[in-house]
PDB file of C-alpha atoms in Angstrom:
ATOM      1  CA  MET O 174      72.031 115.977  75.020  1.00 44.00           C
ATOM      2  CA  ALA O 175      74.171 118.127  72.759  1.00 48.00           C
ATOM      3  CA  ASN O 176      77.849 117.379  72.272  1.00 50.00           C
ATOM      4  CA  TRP O 177      79.625 120.526  73.412  1.00 44.00           C
ATOM      5  CA  PRO O 178      83.259 121.026  72.433  1.00 48.00           C
ATOM      6  CA  ILE O 179      85.778 121.234  75.285  1.00 49.00           C
ATOM      7  CA  GLY O 180      86.056 124.806  76.441  1.00 48.00           C
ATOM      8  CA  GLU O 181      82.449 125.579  75.535  1.00 46.00           C
ATOM      9  CA  PHE O 182      79.959 126.316  78.258  1.00 44.00           C
ATOM     10  CA  LYS O 183      76.403 125.197  78.805  1.00 44.00           C
ATOM     11  CA  THR O 184      73.662 126.448  81.096  1.00 43.00           C
ATOM     12  CA  ILE O 185      72.220 124.142  83.758  1.00 46.00           C
ATOM     13  CA  GLY O 186      69.512 125.536  85.995  1.00 50.00           C
ATOM     14  CA  GLY O 187      70.617 129.084  85.305  1.00 50.00           C
ATOM     15  CA  ASN O 188      74.262 128.335  86.176  1.00 51.00           C
ATOM     16  CA  ILE O 189      76.981 128.404  83.547  1.00 50.00           C
ATOM     17  CA  LEU O 190      79.269 125.372  83.854  1.00 49.00           C
ATOM     18  CA  PRO O 191      82.140 124.136  81.709  1.00 52.00           C
ATOM     19  CA  GLU O 192      81.117 120.975  79.854  1.00 51.00           C
ATOM     20  CA  ASN O 193      84.222 118.978  80.794  1.00 51.00           C
ATOM     21  CA  LYS O 194      83.940 119.612  84.574  1.00 52.00           C
ATOM     22  CA  GLU O 195      82.362 116.206  85.299  1.00 54.00           C
ATOM     23  CA  LYS O 196      85.013 114.311  83.325  1.00 56.00           C
ATOM     24  CA  LYS O 197      87.871 116.081  85.137  1.00 61.00           C
ATOM     25  CA  ASP O 198      86.449 115.234  88.570  1.00 62.00           C
ATOM     26  CA  LYS O 199      86.145 111.528  87.706  1.00 70.00           C
ATOM     27  CA  ASP O 200      89.848 111.332  86.778  1.00 78.00           C
ATOM     28  CA  ILE O 201      91.097 112.619  90.136  1.00 84.00           C
ATOM     29  CA  LYS O 202      92.749 110.058  92.411  1.00 92.00           C
ATOM     30  CA  ILE O 203      93.301 110.851  96.074  1.00 94.00           C
ATOM     31  CA  VAL O 204      96.632 109.734  97.547  1.00 95.00           C
ATOM     32  CA  GLU O 205      98.267 110.046 100.940  1.00 95.00           C
ATOM     33  CA  LEU O 206     100.828 112.821 101.171  1.00 96.00           C
ATOM     34  CA  CYS O 207     101.952 112.150 104.742  1.00 95.00           C
ATOM     35  CA  ARG O 208     100.869 111.321 108.299  1.00 93.00           C
ATOM     36  CA  VAL O 209     101.345 113.508 111.334  1.00 93.00           C
ATOM     37  CA  PRO O 210     100.816 112.637 115.009  1.00 87.00           C
ATOM     38  CA  ARG O 211      98.703 115.673 115.960  1.00 84.00           C
ATOM     39  CA  GLU O 212      95.819 117.645 114.503  1.00 84.00           C
ATOM     40  CA  ASP O 213      97.556 121.005 114.964  1.00 87.00           C
ATOM     41  CA  GLU O 214     100.403 119.835 112.711  1.00 92.00           C
ATOM     42  CA  ALA O 215      97.898 118.658 110.119  1.00 93.00           C
ATOM     43  CA  LEU O 216      96.091 121.995 110.217  1.00 93.00           C
ATOM     44  CA  ALA O 217      99.389 123.857 109.703  1.00 95.00           C
ATOM     45  CA  ILE O 218     100.161 121.726 106.634  1.00 96.00           C
ATOM     46  CA  GLU O 219      96.610 122.173 105.340  1.00 96.00           C
ATOM     47  CA  SER O 220      96.990 125.949 105.651  1.00 96.00           C
ATOM     48  CA  LEU O 221     100.385 125.902 103.930  1.00 96.00           C
ATOM     49  CA  LEU O 222      99.034 123.875 101.010  1.00 97.00           C
ATOM     50  CA  ALA O 223      95.937 126.079 100.750  1.00 96.00           C
ATOM     51  CA  SER O 224      98.192 129.140 100.437  1.00 95.00           C
ATOM     52  CA  CYS O 225      99.642 127.439  97.319  1.00 95.00           C
ATOM     53  CA  ASN O 226      96.153 126.644  95.940  1.00 96.00           C
ATOM     54  CA  ILE O 227      96.358 122.944  96.779  1.00 96.00           C
ATOM     55  CA  LYS O 228      93.305 121.355  98.369  1.00 95.00           C
ATOM     56  CA  CYS O 229      93.765 118.538 100.850  1.00 95.00           C
ATOM     57  CA  ILE O 230      91.693 116.261 103.047  1.00 94.00           C
ATOM     58  CA  LEU O 231      92.512 115.484 106.665  1.00 93.00           C
ATOM     59  CA  GLN O 232      91.575 111.954 107.709  1.00 91.00           C
ATOM     60  CA  SER O 233      91.866 110.079 110.996  1.00 85.00           C
ATOM     61  CA  ASP O 234      90.525 106.830 112.425  1.00 75.00           C
ATOM     62  CA  ILE O 235      89.541 108.320 115.771  1.00 66.00           C
ATOM     63  CA  THR O 236      87.863 111.441 117.031  1.00 60.00           C
ATOM     64  CA  ARG O 237      90.686 113.499 118.452  1.00 52.00           C
ATOM     65  CA  SER O 238      88.362 115.602 120.597  1.00 58.00           C
ATOM     66  CA  ILE O 239      87.541 112.490 122.651  1.00 60.00           C
ATOM     67  CA  TYR O 240      91.078 111.085 122.736  1.00 57.00           C
ATOM     68  CA  PRO O 241      93.445 114.044 122.161  1.00 58.00           C
ATOM     69  CA  PHE O 242      96.630 111.971 122.349  1.00 59.00           C
ATOM     70  CA  THR O 243      98.546 109.552 120.172  1.00 54.00           C
ATOM     71  CA  ILE O 244      99.353 106.016 121.276  1.00 61.00           C
ATOM     72  CA  ASP O 245     101.014 103.830 118.641  1.00 61.00           C
ATOM     73  CA  GLY O 246      99.586 106.000 115.855  1.00 60.00           C
ATOM     74  CA  LEU O 247      96.033 105.827 117.207  1.00 66.00           C
ATOM     75  CA  ALA O 248      95.228 109.501 116.571  1.00 72.00           C
ATOM     76  CA  GLU O 249      97.482 110.070 113.565  1.00 86.00           C
ATOM     77  CA  VAL O 250      96.126 112.353 110.891  1.00 90.00           C
ATOM     78  CA  SER O 251      96.596 111.433 107.230  1.00 94.00           C
ATOM     79  CA  ILE O 252      96.875 114.289 104.784  1.00 96.00           C
ATOM     80  CA  LEU O 253      95.423 113.378 101.404  1.00 96.00           C
ATOM     81  CA  VAL O 254      95.874 115.273  98.126  1.00 96.00           C
ATOM     82  CA  SER O 255      95.118 114.768  94.467  1.00 95.00           C
ATOM     83  CA  ASP O 256      97.675 112.621  92.675  1.00 94.00           C
ATOM     84  CA  ARG O 257      98.217 115.586  90.345  1.00 94.00           C
ATOM     85  CA  ASP O 258      99.323 117.738  93.291  1.00 96.00           C
ATOM     86  CA  LEU O 259     101.416 115.110  95.084  1.00 96.00           C
ATOM     87  CA  GLU O 260     104.904 116.108  93.871  1.00 96.00           C
ATOM     88  CA  LYS O 261     104.236 119.829  94.235  1.00 97.00           C
ATOM     89  CA  SER O 262     102.883 119.236  97.762  1.00 96.00           C
ATOM     90  CA  ARG O 263     105.994 117.253  98.739  1.00 96.00           C
ATOM     91  CA  GLU O 264     108.226 120.064  97.492  1.00 96.00           C
ATOM     92  CA  ILE O 265     106.262 122.685  99.413  1.00 95.00           C
ATOM     93  CA  ILE O 266     106.406 120.689 102.637  1.00 94.00           C
ATOM     94  CA  SER O 267     110.110 119.889 102.318  1.00 94.00           C
ATOM     95  CA  LYS O 268     110.972 123.555 101.755  1.00 93.00           C
ATOM     96  CA  ASN O 269     108.776 124.955 104.521  1.00 90.00           C
ATOM     97  CA  ILE O 270     108.684 122.404 107.328  1.00 80.00           C
TER      98      ILE O 270
END
């Protein structure tokens, strides 16, 4: 395998990909931004972050379509973001919600 300098591109299966893409993805750590009691709140935050080009993951321990209520945090939704986007995400949420 050739050693490509950062910023150079290589062709894999007809697709042009930056060489350092794999290394960047391995360095990403996912952290919890916040928890909300309902899915509709989580979806609103997800949409807000997406409008600022921040990707997030919604995670819950229970299927909310079966049990659409929260009892002692049972159906809470965790919003996860990259550790690189954590501070920016907190600022966006505090200014808009």
